[in-house]
Coordinates of C-alpha atoms in Angstrom, one line a residue:
Chain Y
E123 CA -13.2 -32.5 -20.2
V124 CA -14.3 -30.5 -17.1
Q125 CA -15.9 -27.2 -18.0
L126 CA -17.6 -24.6 -15.9
V127 CA -19.4 -21.7 -17.5
E128 CA -20.8 -18.9 -15.3
S129 CA -23.5 -16.5 -16.4
G130 CA -26.0 -14.1 -14.9
G131 CA -23.8 -11.2 -14.0
G132 CA -24.5 -7.6 -14.8
L133 CA -25.3 -4.2 -13.5
I134 CA -27.7 -4.1 -10.6
Q135 CA -28.8 -1.3 -8.2
P136 CA -28.0 -1.5 -4.5
G137 CA -30.7 -3.5 -2.7
G138 CA -31.5 -5.6 -5.8
S139 CA -31.2 -9.3 -6.5
L140 CA -29.4 -11.4 -9.0
R141 CA -29.0 -15.1 -9.6
L142 CA -25.7 -16.4 -11.0
S143 CA -25.5 -19.8 -12.8
C144 CA -22.6 -22.1 -13.4
A145 CA -23.3 -24.7 -16.0
A146 CA -21.0 -27.7 -15.7
S147 CA -19.9 -30.4 -18.1
G148 CA -17.5 -33.3 -17.9
F149 CA -18.5 -34.2 -14.3
T150 CA -21.6 -34.2 -12.0
V151 CA -22.2 -31.1 -9.8
S152 CA -24.2 -33.0 -7.2
S153 CA -21.4 -35.5 -6.6
N154 CA -18.8 -32.8 -5.8
Y155 CA -18.2 -30.0 -3.4
M156 CA -18.8 -26.8 -5.3
S157 CA -17.8 -23.3 -4.3
W158 CA -18.3 -19.7 -5.3
V159 CA -15.3 -17.4 -5.0
R160 CA -15.3 -13.7 -5.9
Q161 CA -12.7 -11.0 -6.7
A162 CA -13.5 -7.3 -6.4
P163 CA -11.8 -5.1 -9.0
G164 CA -8.1 -4.9 -8.3
K165 CA -8.4 -6.9 -5.1
G166 CA -7.7 -10.5 -4.0
L167 CA -9.8 -13.7 -3.9
E168 CA -12.5 -14.1 -1.4
W169 CA -14.4 -17.4 -0.8
V170 CA -18.2 -16.9 -0.7
S171 CA -20.0 -20.2 -0.3
V172 CA -19.8 -23.9 -0.6
I173 CA -22.3 -26.7 -1.2
Y174 CA -21.3 -30.2 -0.2
S175 CA -22.4 -33.3 -2.1
S176 CA -24.6 -34.0 0.9
G177 CA -26.4 -30.7 0.3
S178 CA -25.0 -28.9 3.3
T179 CA -24.2 -25.3 2.6
Y180 CA -21.8 -22.8 4.2
Y181 CA -21.2 -19.1 3.7
A182 CA -18.7 -16.4 4.4
D183 CA -19.8 -14.0 7.1
S184 CA -19.9 -11.2 4.6
V185 CA -22.8 -12.8 2.6
K186 CA -24.5 -14.9 5.3
G187 CA -28.3 -14.3 5.3
R188 CA -28.2 -12.5 1.9
F189 CA -26.8 -15.2 -0.5
T190 CA -28.0 -18.7 -1.1
I191 CA -26.1 -21.5 -2.9
S192 CA -28.0 -24.2 -4.6
R193 CA -27.8 -26.7 -7.5
D194 CA -30.1 -28.4 -10.0
K195 CA -29.2 -32.0 -10.6
S196 CA -31.2 -32.3 -13.8
K197 CA -29.4 -29.3 -15.3
N198 CA -26.0 -30.1 -13.8
T199 CA -25.9 -26.5 -12.8
L200 CA -24.8 -24.6 -9.7
Y201 CA -26.5 -21.3 -8.6
L202 CA -25.9 -18.4 -6.4
Q203 CA -28.9 -16.3 -5.4
M204 CA -27.8 -12.9 -4.3
N205 CA -30.2 -10.6 -2.4
S206 CA -29.9 -7.2 -0.7
L207 CA -26.9 -6.5 -2.9
R208 CA -24.4 -3.8 -1.8
A209 CA -21.7 -1.9 -3.6
E210 CA -19.1 -4.0 -1.8
D211 CA -20.5 -7.1 -3.6
T212 CA -19.2 -5.8 -6.9
A213 CA -16.8 -8.4 -8.1
V214 CA -16.1 -11.1 -10.6
Y215 CA -17.7 -14.3 -9.3
Y216 CA -16.1 -17.6 -10.1
C217 CA -17.5 -21.1 -9.5
A218 CA -15.1 -23.8 -8.7
I219 CA -14.9 -27.5 -8.1
E220 CA -13.3 -28.6 -4.8
G221 CA -10.9 -31.5 -4.6
R222 CA -10.7 -34.1 -1.9
F223 CA -9.8 -31.4 0.6
P224 CA -11.0 -27.7 0.6
Q225 CA -9.0 -26.7 -2.5
F226 CA -10.1 -25.4 -5.8
D227 CA -9.2 -27.8 -8.6
Y228 CA -11.1 -26.2 -11.5
W229 CA -12.4 -22.7 -12.1
G230 CA -14.9 -21.1 -14.5
Q231 CA -14.0 -18.0 -16.4
G232 CA -16.0 -15.8 -14.0
T233 CA -19.0 -13.4 -14.4
L234 CA -18.9 -9.7 -13.4
V235 CA -21.5 -8.3 -11.0
T236 CA -21.6 -4.6 -10.6
V237 CA -23.7 -3.1 -7.9
S238 CA -24.2 0.6 -8.5
S239 CA -26.9 3.2 -8.8
Chain G
N87 CA -11.0 -15.8 12.4
F88 CA -8.2 -17.6 10.7
M89 CA -6.2 -15.4 8.3
L90 CA -3.3 -15.9 5.9
T91 CA -0.8 -13.1 5.4
Q92 CA 1.3 -12.7 2.3
P93 CA 3.8 -10.0 1.2
H94 CA 2.1 -7.5 -1.2
S95 CA 4.8 -7.8 -3.8
V96 CA 8.1 -9.4 -4.7
S97 CA 10.4 -9.0 -7.6
E98 CA 13.4 -10.9 -9.0
S99 CA 15.4 -11.3 -12.2
P100 CA 14.9 -14.0 -14.8
G101 CA 16.8 -17.2 -13.9
K102 CA 16.8 -16.4 -10.2
T103 CA 14.9 -18.0 -7.4
V104 CA 12.1 -16.3 -5.4
T105 CA 10.2 -17.5 -2.3
I106 CA 6.7 -16.2 -1.4
S107 CA 5.6 -16.6 2.2
C108 CA 2.1 -17.2 3.6
T109 CA 1.8 -16.9 7.4
G110 CA -1.1 -18.2 9.4
S111 CA -2.7 -16.0 12.1
S112 CA -3.4 -18.6 14.7
G113 CA -3.2 -22.3 15.4
S114 CA -0.9 -24.4 13.3
I115 CA -0.7 -23.9 9.5
A116 CA 0.4 -27.5 9.4
S117 CA -3.0 -28.7 10.6
N118 CA -4.6 -28.3 7.2
F119 CA -3.3 -28.4 3.6
V120 CA -2.1 -25.2 1.9
Q121 CA -2.6 -24.6 -1.8
W122 CA -1.1 -22.0 -4.1
Y123 CA -2.8 -20.4 -7.2
Q124 CA -1.3 -18.4 -10.0
Q125 CA -3.5 -15.7 -11.6
R126 CA -2.5 -13.8 -14.7
P127 CA -4.3 -10.6 -15.6
G128 CA -7.7 -11.2 -17.0
S129 CA -7.6 -15.0 -16.3
A130 CA -9.1 -17.3 -13.6
P131 CA -6.7 -18.6 -11.0
A132 CA -4.9 -21.9 -11.6
T133 CA -3.4 -24.3 -9.1
V134 CA 0.4 -24.5 -9.0
I135 CA 0.7 -26.3 -5.7
Y136 CA -1.9 -28.4 -3.8
E137 CA -1.7 -30.2 -0.5
N138 CA 1.3 -28.2 0.7
N139 CA 3.8 -29.5 -1.9
Q140 CA 2.1 -31.4 -4.7
R141 CA 2.3 -30.2 -8.3
P142 CA -0.6 -30.7 -10.7
S143 CA 0.3 -32.3 -14.0
G144 CA 1.6 -29.6 -16.4
V145 CA 3.1 -27.4 -13.7
P146 CA 6.9 -27.4 -14.1
D147 CA 9.1 -28.7 -11.3
R148 CA 10.5 -25.1 -10.9
F149 CA 7.5 -24.6 -8.6
S150 CA 7.7 -26.1 -5.1
G151 CA 5.8 -25.7 -1.9
S152 CA 6.7 -26.3 1.8
I153 CA 5.5 -25.8 5.3
D154 CA 7.5 -24.4 8.2
S155 CA 5.8 -25.2 11.5
S156 CA 8.3 -23.2 13.5
S157 CA 7.2 -19.9 11.8
N158 CA 3.6 -21.1 11.2
S159 CA 4.1 -20.4 7.5
A160 CA 3.9 -21.9 4.1
S161 CA 6.2 -21.0 1.2
L162 CA 6.0 -21.1 -2.6
T163 CA 9.4 -21.2 -4.2
I164 CA 9.9 -20.6 -8.0
S165 CA 13.4 -21.4 -9.3
G166 CA 14.8 -20.5 -12.7
L167 CA 12.4 -17.6 -13.0
K168 CA 10.9 -16.9 -16.4
T169 CA 9.1 -13.7 -17.5
E170 CA 5.9 -15.9 -18.0
D171 CA 5.9 -16.5 -14.2
E172 CA 5.0 -12.8 -13.6
A173 CA 1.5 -13.0 -12.0
D174 CA -0.4 -12.8 -8.8
Y175 CA 0.0 -15.7 -6.4
Y176 CA -2.5 -16.6 -3.7
C177 CA -2.1 -19.1 -0.8
Q178 CA -5.3 -20.8 0.4
S179 CA -6.2 -23.1 3.3
Y180 CA -9.2 -23.7 5.5
D181 CA -10.5 -23.6 9.0
S182 CA -13.5 -25.7 9.8
T183 CA -16.0 -25.0 7.0
N184 CA -14.4 -21.7 6.0
R185 CA -12.0 -21.5 3.0
V186 CA -9.4 -18.8 3.5
F187 CA -7.2 -17.0 0.9
G188 CA -4.1 -14.9 1.6
G189 CA -4.2 -11.4 0.3
G190 CA -2.1 -12.3 -2.8
T191 CA 1.5 -11.4 -3.8
K192 CA 2.3 -9.7 -7.1
L193 CA 5.4 -11.3 -8.6
T194 CA 7.4 -9.1 -11.0
V195 CA 10.1 -10.7 -13.1
L196 CA 12.4 -8.0 -14.4

């Protein structure tokens, strides 16, 4: 059974850093395209970043240069390193497995990041 | 940048049929597949339609998707509405390496 479990969220001050983790089971992270998607409180879904099975990475303009997506093959875990955090980064962050096209087949339960002083 | 536009909200009565639209900002929406996700309060999104008109196993055939190239839009149609269908619905597609969501539509079944 495919399972994704996010962790690492919390309250952080503006300008701070946080690393989110997404522990996977039932499939191999490094063999799939994996994305992070976020949702600000009361708002819609926003794609954040993707890492391909090849290792190529891509980012939304809103986080480019501040966020880094990565994975650990030995831990079968996806990460999102978030630096220079802003109030507008406050959101629930979901990790998701992509299908054979850019579509989100499975989602984790999400982890809340709150950027506030 | 490619964008997808959805109505903010729709409402309909149980047993009726509702259609939610998703209009592409540029190019042809038919160039890439469109997906639809259902999100209930406090839960992660779940796919109800993928690759324009395909239903994942477990999604009832009351849900259907289509593409209209003439209006550059995709549509999600839910027939035989049930109160459990009340949720937010998001369309999603892609443009090069960017994944794009519509703004979401709140469906009220009353």
